[in-house]
Structure formats: structure tokens, C-alpha cells
Coordinates of C-alpha atoms and ligand atoms in Angstrom, one line a residue:
M99 CA -45.9 8.1 -23.5
L100 CA -43.3 7.4 -20.8
A101 CA -41.4 4.1 -20.4
R102 CA -38.7 2.9 -18.0
C103 CA -36.3 0.0 -17.9
S104 CA -33.2 -0.9 -16.0
G105 CA -29.5 -1.1 -16.9
G106 CA -26.4 -0.7 -14.9
A107 CA -23.3 1.6 -14.7
L108 CA -19.9 0.4 -13.6
T109 CA -18.4 2.1 -10.6
G110 CA -15.0 0.4 -10.0
L111 CA -15.5 -3.2 -9.3
E112 CA -19.3 -2.8 -8.7
A113 CA -22.2 -1.8 -10.8
V114 CA -25.2 0.3 -9.7
E115 CA -28.7 0.5 -11.2
V116 CA -29.4 3.1 -13.8
S117 CA -33.0 3.7 -14.8
V118 CA -33.4 4.4 -18.5
E119 CA -36.4 6.6 -19.0
V120 CA -37.8 7.4 -22.4
D121 CA -40.6 9.9 -23.2
I122 CA -42.1 10.3 -26.6
A123 CA -43.6 13.8 -26.9
P124 CA -45.1 15.8 -29.7
G125 CA -42.4 17.9 -31.5
L126 CA -39.8 17.6 -34.3
P127 CA -38.3 14.2 -34.8
G128 CA -35.1 13.7 -32.9
L129 CA -33.6 11.9 -30.0
L130 CA -32.3 13.9 -27.0
M131 CA -30.1 12.3 -24.4
V132 CA -29.9 13.8 -20.8
G133 CA -28.3 12.5 -17.6
L134 CA -24.5 12.9 -17.6
A135 CA -23.8 10.5 -20.5
D136 CA -20.3 10.4 -22.0
A137 CA -19.5 10.5 -25.8
A138 CA -20.0 6.8 -26.3
V139 CA -23.5 7.0 -24.7
Q140 CA -24.3 10.0 -26.8
E141 CA -23.5 8.1 -29.9
S142 CA -25.9 5.4 -28.9
R143 CA -28.7 7.7 -30.3
E144 CA -27.5 6.9 -33.8
R145 CA -26.8 3.2 -33.2
V146 CA -30.2 2.7 -31.5
R147 CA -32.1 4.4 -34.4
A148 CA -30.3 2.4 -37.1
A149 CA -30.6 -0.9 -35.1
L150 CA -34.4 -0.4 -34.6
R151 CA -34.9 0.5 -38.3
N152 CA -32.8 -2.3 -39.6
S153 CA -34.5 -4.9 -37.3
G154 CA -37.9 -3.9 -38.7
W155 CA -39.2 -1.7 -35.9
R156 CA -40.7 1.7 -36.2
T157 CA -38.6 4.7 -35.0
P158 CA -40.9 7.4 -33.5
L159 CA -41.4 10.3 -35.8
T160 CA -41.7 12.8 -33.0
R161 CA -39.4 14.0 -30.2
V162 CA -37.8 11.3 -28.0
I163 CA -36.2 12.2 -24.7
V164 CA -33.9 9.7 -23.1
N165 CA -33.0 10.3 -19.4
L166 CA -30.4 8.2 -17.6
A167 CA -31.0 8.4 -13.8
P168 CA -29.5 9.1 -11.3
A169 CA -28.4 12.2 -13.1
D170 CA -25.3 12.8 -11.0
L171 CA -23.7 9.5 -11.9
R172 CA -21.4 9.4 -14.9
K173 CA -22.6 6.9 -17.5
E174 CA -19.9 5.5 -19.8
G175 CA -19.6 3.1 -22.7
P176 CA -22.0 1.6 -25.2
A177 CA -23.8 -0.8 -22.8
F178 CA -26.9 1.4 -22.6
D179 CA -27.8 0.9 -26.2
L180 CA -29.9 -2.1 -25.5
P181 CA -32.0 -0.7 -22.5
I182 CA -32.5 2.5 -24.5
A183 CA -33.7 0.6 -27.6
L184 CA -36.1 -1.5 -25.4
A185 CA -37.4 1.6 -23.6
V186 CA -38.0 3.3 -27.0
L187 CA -40.0 0.3 -28.1
M188 CA -42.0 0.3 -24.9
A189 CA -42.7 4.1 -25.1
S190 CA -43.8 3.7 -28.8
G191 CA -46.2 0.9 -27.9
Q192 CA -44.2 -1.8 -29.7
L193 CA -43.3 -3.8 -26.5
Q194 CA -45.6 -4.5 -23.6
P195 CA -44.2 -3.0 -20.4
E196 CA -45.2 -6.2 -18.5
R197 CA -42.5 -8.1 -20.5
M198 CA -39.8 -5.9 -19.2
R199 CA -40.9 -6.0 -15.5
A200 CA -37.9 -6.4 -13.3
V201 CA -35.7 -7.3 -16.3
W202 CA -32.3 -5.6 -16.5
S203 CA -30.5 -5.4 -19.8
A204 CA -27.1 -4.3 -21.2
G205 CA -25.5 -4.6 -24.6
E206 CA -23.9 -2.6 -27.4
L207 CA -26.0 -2.5 -30.6
G208 CA -24.5 -2.8 -34.1
L209 CA -26.3 -0.8 -36.8
D210 CA -27.8 -4.0 -38.1
G211 CA -29.3 -4.8 -34.7
S212 CA -26.7 -7.3 -33.7
L213 CA -25.5 -7.3 -30.1
R214 CA -21.8 -6.8 -29.2
P215 CA -20.1 -7.8 -25.9
I216 CA -19.7 -5.3 -23.1
R217 CA -17.4 -4.9 -20.1
G218 CA -18.4 -5.9 -16.6
A219 CA -21.2 -8.4 -17.2
M220 CA -20.5 -10.1 -13.9
A221 CA -20.7 -6.9 -11.9
L222 CA -24.0 -6.1 -13.7
A223 CA -25.4 -9.5 -12.9
L224 CA -24.4 -9.1 -9.2
A225 CA -26.1 -5.7 -9.0
A226 CA -29.2 -7.1 -10.8
R227 CA -29.5 -10.0 -8.4
R228 CA -29.1 -7.6 -5.5
S229 CA -32.0 -5.5 -6.7
G230 CA -34.2 -8.6 -7.0
A231 CA -34.3 -8.6 -10.8
R232 CA -36.2 -11.3 -12.6
A233 CA -33.5 -11.7 -15.3
L234 CA -30.6 -10.0 -17.0
V235 CA -30.5 -9.8 -20.8
V236 CA -26.9 -9.7 -22.2
P237 CA -25.2 -10.2 -25.5
Q238 CA -24.5 -13.9 -26.3
A239 CA -20.7 -13.3 -25.9
N240 CA -21.2 -12.3 -22.3
G241 CA -23.7 -15.0 -21.3
A242 CA -21.3 -17.5 -19.7
E243 CA -19.5 -14.7 -17.8
A244 CA -22.8 -13.3 -16.4
A245 CA -23.9 -16.8 -15.5
L246 CA -21.0 -17.1 -13.1
V247 CA -23.2 -15.2 -10.7
E248 CA -25.6 -17.8 -9.4
G249 CA -29.3 -17.4 -8.7
L250 CA -30.2 -15.0 -11.5
P251 CA -31.6 -16.1 -14.9
I252 CA -29.4 -14.9 -17.7
W253 CA -31.1 -14.4 -21.1
S254 CA -28.4 -14.0 -23.8
A255 CA -29.1 -13.1 -27.4
E256 CA -27.2 -12.3 -30.6
S257 CA -29.5 -9.6 -31.8
L258 CA -32.2 -7.1 -30.8
S259 CA -34.8 -9.3 -32.6
Q260 CA -33.7 -12.3 -30.5
V261 CA -34.0 -10.2 -27.4
L262 CA -37.6 -9.4 -28.3
A263 CA -38.4 -13.0 -29.0
L264 CA -37.0 -14.0 -25.6
L265 CA -39.0 -11.3 -23.8
A266 CA -42.2 -12.6 -25.5
D267 CA -41.4 -16.2 -24.5
P268 CA -38.8 -16.5 -21.8
S269 CA -39.1 -20.3 -21.9
Q270 CA -37.0 -20.1 -25.1
A271 CA -34.0 -18.8 -23.1
A272 CA -31.4 -21.5 -23.4
P273 CA -30.1 -22.2 -19.9
Q274 CA -26.5 -20.8 -19.7
R275 CA -24.3 -23.8 -19.5
Q276 CA -22.1 -23.4 -16.4
R277 CA -18.9 -24.8 -17.7
P278 CA -17.5 -27.4 -15.4
R279 CA -14.9 -25.6 -13.3
P280 CA -11.6 -26.5 -14.8
R281 CA -9.5 -28.3 -12.3
P282 CA -6.7 -26.0 -11.1
R283 CA -3.6 -27.2 -12.9
G284 CA -0.4 -27.6 -11.0
P285 CA 2.0 -24.7 -11.6
A286 CA 3.4 -24.9 -15.1
L287 CA 6.5 -23.3 -13.9
D288 CA 8.0 -25.5 -11.2
L289 CA 10.6 -24.7 -8.6
A290 CA 12.2 -28.0 -9.4
D291 CA 13.6 -26.4 -12.6
V292 CA 15.7 -24.0 -10.5
R293 CA 19.2 -25.3 -9.8
G294 CA 20.9 -24.2 -6.6
Q295 CA 19.8 -20.7 -5.5
L296 CA 18.9 -22.0 -2.0
H297 CA 18.7 -18.4 -0.7
G298 CA 16.5 -17.2 -3.5
R299 CA 14.2 -20.3 -3.2
R300 CA 13.9 -19.8 0.6
A301 CA 13.0 -16.1 0.1
L302 CA 10.2 -17.2 -2.3
E303 CA 8.9 -19.6 0.3
I304 CA 8.9 -16.9 3.0
A305 CA 7.4 -14.4 0.7
A306 CA 4.6 -16.8 -0.1
A307 CA 3.9 -17.7 3.5
G308 CA 3.8 -14.2 5.0
A309 CA 2.8 -12.3 1.9
H310 CA 6.0 -10.3 2.0
H311 CA 7.2 -8.2 -0.9
L312 CA 10.6 -9.3 -2.3
L313 CA 13.5 -7.7 -4.0
L314 CA 15.9 -9.8 -6.1
V315 CA 19.3 -8.3 -7.0
G316 CA 21.7 -10.0 -9.3
P317 CA 23.5 -9.8 -12.6
P318 CA 21.8 -10.6 -15.9
G319 CA 21.1 -14.3 -16.3
S320 CA 21.2 -15.1 -12.6
G321 CA 17.7 -16.4 -12.6
K322 CA 15.7 -13.5 -11.2
T323 CA 12.9 -13.7 -13.6
M324 CA 12.9 -17.5 -13.4
L325 CA 12.5 -17.3 -9.6
A326 CA 9.8 -14.5 -9.7
R327 CA 7.6 -16.5 -12.1
R328 CA 7.5 -19.4 -9.7
L329 CA 5.9 -17.4 -6.8
P330 CA 2.3 -17.8 -7.9
G331 CA 2.7 -21.6 -7.9
L332 CA 3.7 -21.5 -4.2
L333 CA 0.5 -19.6 -3.1
P334 CA -2.5 -21.6 -2.0
P335 CA -5.2 -22.2 -4.6
L336 CA -7.8 -19.4 -5.0
S337 CA -10.8 -19.8 -2.7
R338 CA -14.2 -19.6 -4.5
D339 CA -14.7 -16.0 -3.2
E340 CA -11.3 -14.9 -4.4
A341 CA -11.9 -16.5 -7.8
L342 CA -15.2 -14.7 -8.1
E343 CA -13.7 -11.4 -7.1
L344 CA -10.8 -11.8 -9.5
S345 CA -13.1 -12.8 -12.3
Q346 CA -15.3 -9.8 -11.7
L347 CA -12.2 -7.6 -11.9
Y348 CA -11.1 -9.1 -15.2
S349 CA -14.7 -8.8 -16.4
V350 CA -14.7 -5.1 -15.6
A351 CA -11.4 -4.7 -17.4
G352 CA -12.9 -6.5 -20.4
L353 CA -10.2 -9.2 -20.1
L354 CA -12.3 -12.2 -19.2
E355 CA -12.0 -14.9 -21.8
R356 CA -15.2 -15.7 -23.6
D357 CA -16.8 -18.8 -22.2
G358 CA -13.7 -19.2 -20.1
G359 CA -15.4 -19.8 -16.8
L360 CA -14.1 -18.7 -13.4
L361 CA -10.5 -17.7 -13.2
Q362 CA -8.6 -20.3 -11.3
Q363 CA -5.0 -19.3 -11.5
R364 CA -3.4 -16.6 -9.5
P365 CA -2.3 -13.8 -11.8
F366 CA 1.3 -12.9 -12.6
R367 CA 1.6 -9.5 -14.1
A368 CA 4.9 -8.1 -15.4
P369 CA 4.4 -4.6 -16.8
H370 CA 7.2 -3.1 -18.8
H371 CA 9.3 -0.5 -17.1
G372 CA 8.3 2.1 -19.7
C373 CA 4.6 1.9 -18.7
S374 CA 2.6 4.9 -17.7
S375 CA 1.1 5.5 -14.4
A376 CA -2.4 4.9 -15.8
A377 CA -1.3 1.5 -17.1
L378 CA 0.3 0.6 -13.8
V379 CA -2.1 1.9 -11.2
G380 CA -5.2 2.3 -13.3
G381 CA -7.0 5.3 -14.7
G382 CA -8.0 6.8 -18.0
S383 CA -11.0 8.9 -18.8
V384 CA -13.1 5.8 -18.3
P385 CA -11.3 4.4 -15.2
R386 CA -10.0 0.9 -15.7
P387 CA -8.0 -1.3 -13.4
G388 CA -4.2 -1.1 -14.1
E389 CA -1.6 -3.8 -13.8
L390 CA -1.5 -3.5 -10.0
A391 CA -5.2 -4.3 -9.7
L392 CA -4.9 -7.0 -12.3
A393 CA -2.3 -8.7 -10.1
H394 CA -4.9 -8.9 -7.3
H395 CA -4.5 -12.1 -5.3
G396 CA -1.3 -12.8 -7.3
V397 CA 2.0 -11.3 -8.1
L398 CA 3.1 -8.0 -9.6
F399 CA 6.6 -8.4 -11.0
L400 CA 8.6 -5.2 -11.6
D401 CA 11.6 -6.3 -13.6
E402 CA 14.4 -3.7 -13.9
L403 CA 13.0 -1.8 -11.0
G404 CA 15.6 1.0 -11.5
E405 CA 14.3 1.8 -15.0
F406 CA 10.7 2.6 -13.8
R407 CA 9.9 6.2 -13.5
R408 CA 10.1 7.3 -9.9
D409 CA 6.8 9.2 -9.9
V410 CA 5.1 6.1 -11.3
L411 CA 6.6 3.9 -8.6
N412 CA 5.6 6.4 -6.0
Q413 CA 2.0 5.9 -6.9
L414 CA 2.3 2.2 -6.0
R415 CA 3.1 2.9 -2.3
Q416 CA -0.2 3.6 -0.7
P417 CA -2.2 1.0 -2.7
L418 CA 0.3 -1.7 -2.0
E419 CA 0.0 -0.9 1.7
E420 CA -3.8 -0.7 1.7
G421 CA -4.6 -3.4 -0.7
E422 CA -7.0 -1.2 -2.6
I423 CA -6.7 1.6 -5.1
W424 CA -8.9 4.6 -5.6
I425 CA -9.1 6.4 -8.9
S426 CA -10.6 9.8 -8.8
R427 CA -12.5 11.3 -11.7
A428 CA -14.4 14.5 -12.0
R429 CA -17.5 13.3 -10.2
Q430 CA -16.7 10.1 -8.5
R431 CA -14.1 7.9 -7.0
Q432 CA -13.8 4.3 -8.1
R433 CA -12.3 1.6 -6.0
F434 CA -10.4 -1.5 -7.2
P435 CA -8.9 -4.1 -4.9
C436 CA -5.2 -4.8 -5.3
A437 CA -3.9 -7.2 -2.7
A438 CA -0.8 -8.3 -4.7
S439 CA 2.6 -9.5 -3.7
L440 CA 5.3 -7.4 -5.2
V441 CA 8.5 -8.9 -6.6
A442 CA 11.0 -6.4 -7.9
A443 CA 14.2 -7.3 -9.7
T444 CA 17.2 -5.3 -10.5
N445 CA 20.9 -5.5 -11.5
P446 CA 23.3 -4.7 -8.7
C447 CA 24.7 -1.7 -10.6
P448 CA 24.5 0.0 -14.0
C449 CA 26.8 -2.4 -15.8
G450 CA 25.2 -5.3 -14.1
W451 CA 28.3 -7.1 -12.8
F452 CA 29.0 -5.7 -9.4
G453 CA 29.8 -8.5 -7.0
D454 CA 30.0 -11.1 -9.7
P455 CA 33.1 -13.4 -9.3
G456 CA 33.4 -14.0 -13.0
R457 CA 33.3 -10.5 -14.5
P458 CA 34.6 -7.2 -13.2
C459 CA 32.2 -4.3 -12.5
R460 CA 33.0 -1.3 -14.8
C461 CA 31.1 1.2 -12.8
S462 CA 32.7 3.9 -10.7
T463 CA 31.8 4.2 -7.0
S464 CA 29.8 7.4 -7.7
M465 CA 27.9 5.7 -10.5
R466 CA 26.9 2.9 -8.2
E467 CA 25.9 5.3 -5.4
R468 CA 23.7 7.2 -7.8
Y469 CA 22.1 3.9 -9.0
W470 CA 21.4 2.7 -5.5
G471 CA 20.2 6.1 -4.5
K472 CA 17.6 5.9 -7.2
L473 CA 16.6 2.4 -6.1
S474 CA 16.3 3.0 -2.5
G475 CA 13.4 5.2 -3.1
P476 CA 10.1 5.0 -1.2
L477 CA 9.1 1.7 -2.7
L478 CA 12.1 -0.2 -1.2
D479 CA 10.7 0.8 2.2
R480 CA 7.9 -1.6 1.7
I481 CA 10.0 -4.6 0.8
D482 CA 10.6 -7.0 3.6
L483 CA 12.9 -9.4 1.8
Q484 CA 16.1 -8.6 -0.1
V485 CA 18.1 -11.3 -1.8
V486 CA 21.3 -11.1 -3.8
V487 CA 21.3 -13.9 -6.4
R488 CA 24.5 -15.1 -8.1
R489 CA 24.9 -16.6 -11.5
L490 CA 25.3 -20.3 -11.5
D491 CA 28.5 -21.5 -13.0
A492 CA 28.6 -23.8 -16.0
E493 CA 29.0 -26.9 -13.8
D494 CA 25.9 -26.0 -11.8
L495 CA 23.8 -25.3 -14.8
G496 CA 25.1 -28.5 -16.6
R497 CA 23.6 -30.6 -13.9
S498 CA 20.1 -29.6 -14.9
Y499 CA 20.5 -31.5 -18.2
R500 CA 20.4 -35.2 -18.6
T501 CA 23.1 -36.5 -20.8
A502 CA 22.6 -39.0 -23.6
N503 CA 23.8 -41.9 -21.4
G504 CA 21.2 -41.0 -18.8
S505 CA 23.5 -39.7 -16.1
C506 CA 23.3 -36.4 -14.3
G507 CA 20.1 -34.8 -13.0
T508 CA 21.5 -34.6 -9.5
D509 CA 24.3 -32.9 -7.7
S510 CA 27.6 -34.4 -7.3
S511 CA 26.8 -34.2 -3.6
G512 CA 23.8 -36.4 -4.2
S513 CA 20.1 -35.4 -4.1
E514 CA 20.4 -33.6 -0.7
G515 CA 20.5 -29.9 -1.0
N516 CA 20.6 -29.8 -4.8
G517 CA 17.6 -27.4 -4.6
S518 CA 15.3 -29.3 -6.8
E519 CA 12.4 -29.5 -4.4
S520 CA 9.2 -29.1 -6.3
S521 CA 6.7 -26.3 -6.0
A522 CA 4.1 -28.7 -4.7
V523 CA 6.3 -29.6 -1.7
V524 CA 7.1 -26.0 -0.9
A525 CA 3.4 -25.0 -1.4
G526 CA 2.4 -27.6 1.2
R527 CA 4.6 -25.9 3.8
V528 CA 3.4 -22.5 2.8
A529 CA -0.2 -23.5 3.2
K530 CA 0.5 -24.8 6.7
A531 CA 2.3 -21.7 7.7
R532 CA -0.5 -19.5 6.4
R533 CA -3.1 -21.4 8.4
R534 CA -1.0 -20.8 11.5
M535 CA -0.7 -17.1 10.6
Q536 CA -4.4 -16.7 9.9
H537 CA -5.3 -18.4 13.1
R538 CA -3.1 -16.2 15.2
N539 CA -3.3 -12.7 13.6
P540 CA -6.4 -10.7 14.3
D541 CA -8.7 -10.6 11.2
G542 CA -6.2 -13.1 9.7
V543 CA -4.0 -10.3 8.3
A544 CA -0.7 -11.4 6.8
N545 CA 2.6 -11.1 8.8
S546 CA 3.7 -8.5 6.2
Q547 CA 0.9 -6.2 7.4
L548 CA 2.0 -6.3 11.0
T549 CA 3.4 -3.1 12.4
G550 CA 5.0 -2.1 15.7
A551 CA 2.1 -2.7 18.1
G552 CA 0.8 -5.7 16.3
L553 CA 4.3 -7.3 16.2
R554 CA 4.8 -6.7 19.9
R555 CA 1.4 -8.1 20.8
L556 CA 1.6 -11.2 18.7
G557 CA 5.2 -12.2 18.4
Q558 CA 6.4 -14.0 21.5
I559 CA 10.1 -13.4 21.1
E560 CA 12.7 -15.4 23.0
T561 CA 15.2 -13.4 25.2
E562 CA 18.2 -14.6 23.2
A563 CA 16.4 -13.6 19.9
L564 CA 15.6 -10.2 21.3
Q565 CA 19.3 -9.7 22.2
L566 CA 20.4 -10.7 18.8
W567 CA 17.9 -8.4 17.2
Q568 CA 19.0 -5.4 19.3
Q569 CA 22.6 -6.1 18.7
A570 CA 22.1 -6.2 14.9
M571 CA 20.2 -2.9 15.1
Q572 CA 23.2 -1.3 16.8
Q573 CA 25.9 -2.9 14.8
R574 CA 24.4 -2.4 11.4
G575 CA 22.7 0.8 12.2
L576 CA 19.3 -0.5 11.2
S577 CA 16.5 2.1 11.2
A578 CA 13.4 1.3 13.2
R579 CA 11.6 0.5 10.0
S580 CA 14.3 -2.0 8.8
A581 CA 14.3 -3.5 12.3
E582 CA 10.6 -4.0 12.1
R583 CA 10.9 -5.7 8.8
V584 CA 13.4 -8.2 10.3
L585 CA 10.8 -9.0 13.0
R586 CA 8.0 -9.5 10.5
V587 CA 10.1 -11.9 8.4
A588 CA 11.3 -13.7 11.5
R589 CA 7.6 -14.2 12.5
T590 CA 7.0 -15.9 9.1
I591 CA 10.1 -18.0 9.5
A592 CA 8.8 -19.2 12.9
D593 CA 5.4 -19.9 11.3
L594 CA 7.1 -22.0 8.6
G595 CA 8.9 -23.9 11.4
D596 CA 5.6 -24.4 13.2
Q597 CA 6.9 -22.5 16.2
D598 CA 4.9 -20.2 18.6
S599 CA 7.8 -18.0 19.5
V600 CA 10.5 -16.3 17.5
D601 CA 13.9 -17.7 18.3
A602 CA 17.4 -16.5 17.6
T603 CA 17.7 -18.8 14.6
A604 CA 14.7 -17.1 13.0
I605 CA 16.1 -13.6 13.7
A606 CA 19.5 -14.6 12.2
E607 CA 17.8 -15.9 9.1
A608 CA 15.6 -12.9 8.8
L609 CA 18.7 -10.7 9.0
S610 CA 20.2 -12.6 6.1
F611 CA 17.5 -11.1 3.9
R612 CA 18.9 -7.6 4.2
S613 CA 21.6 -8.6 1.8
F614 CA 21.2 -5.7 -0.6
D615 CA 21.8 -3.3 2.2
Q616 CA 24.9 -5.2 3.1
C617 CA 26.1 -5.4 -0.4
R618 CA 25.7 -1.6 -0.7
R619 CA 27.6 -1.0 2.5
A620 CA 30.4 -3.2 1.2
G621 CA 30.7 -1.5 -2.2
G622 CA 29.5 2.0 -1.5
Ligands
ADP266 N1 19.3 -21.4 -11.1 C1 19.1 -21.7 -12.3 N2 18.6 -22.9 -12.6 C2 18.3 -23.3 -13.9 N3 18.4 -22.5 -14.9 C3 18.8 -21.2 -14.7 C4 19.2 -20.8 -13.4 N4 19.5 -19.5 -13.4 C5 19.4 -19.1 -14.7 N5 19.0 -20.1 -15.5 C6 18.8 -20.1 -16.9 O1 19.2 -18.8 -17.4 C7 18.1 -18.2 -18.1 C8 18.0 -16.7 -17.7 O2 17.5 -16.5 -16.4 P1 16.7 -15.3 -16.1 O3 15.8 -15.7 -15.0 O4 16.0 -14.7 -17.3 O5 17.8 -14.3 -15.5 P2 17.6 -12.8 -15.1 O6 16.2 -12.5 -15.0 O7 18.3 -12.7 -13.7 O8 18.4 -12.0 -16.1 C9 16.8 -18.9 -17.6 O9 15.9 -19.0 -18.6 C10 17.4 -20.3 -17.3 O10 17.3 -21.1 -18.5
MG267 MG1 15.1 -11.0 -16.1

């Protein structure tokens, strides 16, 4: 007898329907699996047999053929255990087909019939809803996650026996409690904690407003990491669609917290410089999103940029530009979104102290040149903002502490300009500038995405500003690419200033964010 039920296979961020067909035919006992199944799916033969037996069901004593269709799609992972077990029960007359009509299922079976969580329950729920399914059966641990997709009943269970009880009487299915959406917390890491560093703080604000990538150059302890970690808190809160997409991505990666509800915070990912290209851009025999995709809608922080392998960094180029990454496997290509802001940090030279007033640099000119040569690779081409940060002196740092008699906390110059503006205040300006940018740019693309023609069309630039820009190009020998970066940044500066046209002040400020180039020229 032939039986059929529905499951799903993950293809990047999405899932597609897989029809699980089981035929019980005369012949020697055994379970044969066809339809491009990987090792974990092949192993489900043993798990399914044991789970059925240990849950008190009959396993057929003849030949059982399991086909996973479409045959040209690679099926991975243990999530097919449950639909296979249910199809075997149907084919052997132990489960009425009517009960499985338009019901999708997914779950890994333990030998005792218990159900273990799977990756990508959200993507499966979306695919099931699209196909008009009546319900999706998932392991208990995936219930809350699947229920983030509205409009599809989710039946979650802890074991195969519970699944069969639910199928017999769906009214038993406990409604998945949608956890109240946690109110987005204010940023835990506030810009108010950063003393001084006006240039670095301003760069963060511009990066947040125009979605520009940022390079921080400075000696150890100058606050590069401290600044970078405060960028997510300056970005606008995630919209509902962004939160859903991000949660779906983490669900596919198997990183969504159990019962954690929708992700509300923009991610901050800081991979170690020794990481492999698969860890950074994604991959593996079962393609999974890498750090770049996990930073989607948030920040990817590459600390010690010069220590990353060049070939690994090279792979970031195209995805960073396109906002999506394709991972190719033998038979298919999987797509993951990765619209992340890049913040890179580096020491100014191998010893770390070049340009520091307090400590001499021990590197020779040729050492520095080599170091900079390595840095100025292809990735630096994509970075609009460069900032050289200096270490604060003891006096500056001391001001961030309150003394026992309650003094301090402000600059000797008073509260003006002490750089202790909070993230909330800066985020307010960023939100306003972003609205302006989205209103003006076609398809609401960020200023960082504008290139030649787009910049010319959109950026009204004042005559004086144009002259200053041309002058800087000549005097500093800026390449066309660098000059374009200056214009993009100036456009964002004008947006932050609520101005329609780019004036000379905006150009001058934008030019100040090429300081690593300047520093190199001075010391090279
Ligand atoms: N501008 C600053 N304001 C307040 N604290 C600072 C500042 N710069 C550095 N610090 C202190 O120094 C520590 C080291 O800074 P960090 O960001 O790790 O430096 P880097 O990444 O450049 O090596 C921080 O944890 C912080 O306590
Ligand atoms: Mg650091």
C-alpha cells in the first residue's frame, strides 16, 4: 500500500515542500530510502524503526520503500524522521490517511520515540502556510518558534505517541502561547560611557545614518572595541518584517533561543581573526549561514583586521556589496541575506604605537609599509569612513569616574563638548536622517550604496562644495573611488543636518574621514 505525507527541506533561508512517499510491498523485510537523501536522512531508517517499535507500533515485516520527492533536491538532516514514521504508519494501515490530510510534519526521533528539536522550524511553517496546509506538527521545543508565523495552527508534541494522539483529536492541541513581545530594551552599551573621542563618535553617527562601513585605527586601549559595540544601539529598532526575517535566519542556523520569541535586538557579531571562510561567509556540507549573514540588519565587527586571512576577507567583498550571499553546493545554490554594517578595527602598525604621543613606534618604515599594504586590500575599498582614534590620557579617563566626595563626572570645560551624549539622543538624529534618505533615494537605498550616476542624480551639490571636492582630489591625489566615497559620506552629513544640498562644510567634514590615508602618507 502506498502512503504520502508532507515535510519540508531547507534551501537557504526558505523551505520547500518535500513529499514523503512510502510503499509497502511484498519482499524481504527492510527499509530502502531513495531520493537524494544525505547520511543523516539515511540513518533515519534505524531511528524510525526503533521509535515505532518502542512506541508500541508494528513495523512492517516486508519491504518498505521510502521516496523523498522531488528527487533532484538534496535532503539533509534528521527532520524527515517524523514524516517518514507517519507515512509508514499510514502505509501499514495503522493511521488513517484522512488524519494526515494537508498536515505537514517535521522532527527528529529518538530511539524511544521522543521528538527532538530541528533547525528551521520558522521557515517550514512559512512554507507550510504558503502551500495551504491545515497544520504543522513539530517537536515541543520548536513550538514557540514555529508559532511566530501567524495564521497556521502549530501542533507540538514531545513524542511520536503524542503526535498520534493529536492527529486523532486535534482539539487536544494546546494553543501555542505567543509570548508577549519583549519590549526592545534601550542599548545596554551606551555612548554616554565613552569619554571624548568626538571624531570617533561622529563617525559612528554617520555610519549609522547612511549605513556606511567604518574603519577604526588606533593603538591598543584607545577604545576601538568600545566604540564599535555601540553602533547597534544607534540604529533604528528592527521593523516587524526585519525581526521576522532575522528570526527566520537564526532559526535556520539553529540559534534561536527556545521560547525566546521574536528577535528584537540588532545583532553584533565579532568573529575571531582566525576564523575559517566557512565560519565567516557560511558554508559546510550542509550550508549554514556564517557570521556575515548572522550580522544581517546589524553589525559585523572585524577586530584586528590585519590578522584575518586575506583570502577569507576577499570573500566578504561581493556579499557586502550585494547584501546577500550565495553558497554553492553540488546540486543547488542557497541564498542568505547579509545586509550588515561592517566595522573594522586595527592597530596603526605592527607594534601598535605609531602616531601615539606617549610611546614611540618601534617599527621600521618598511615594516609599516608592509603592514599597510596588507590592510589596504580589496576590503578597504568598500569602507567609506576611516577614523584614527587616540588614547585618552589619564586626566580624560579619570573624568569618567565619580569620586567619593561626589565631584567629577563632567569635563573641566563644563558639560559642553565632553562627549557624553547618550545613544538615545544620537539615535534620534540617525532616525531622522534615515527617513530623509529613504524618502529621497530611489527604492530607499542607503547613501552607502550610491555610486557615480546615483550620486550625481541625487546629490545637489553647491558650487563651492564642488570646488573644494575637486581641489582635494587634485591635492591629495584621491582616486575616483575615494572621491566618490567622500561624496557619499558628505550626502549623509547633509542628511544629518537636514539639508537638501551638500555644502562645503559637509565636504570638508567628509574629507576628515580619510584620516588613515593621511596618516599613511605622513608616516610612509
Ligand atoms: N574614550 C573612552 N572612554 C571611556 N573609557 C575608555 C575610553 N577609551 C578606552 N576606555 C577604556 O579602555 C578599555 C579598553 O578599550 P578598548 O575599546 O578595548 O580598546 P581597543 O579596542 O582600542 O584596544 C575600555 O574597556 C574602557 O574601559
Ligand atoms: Mg579592541
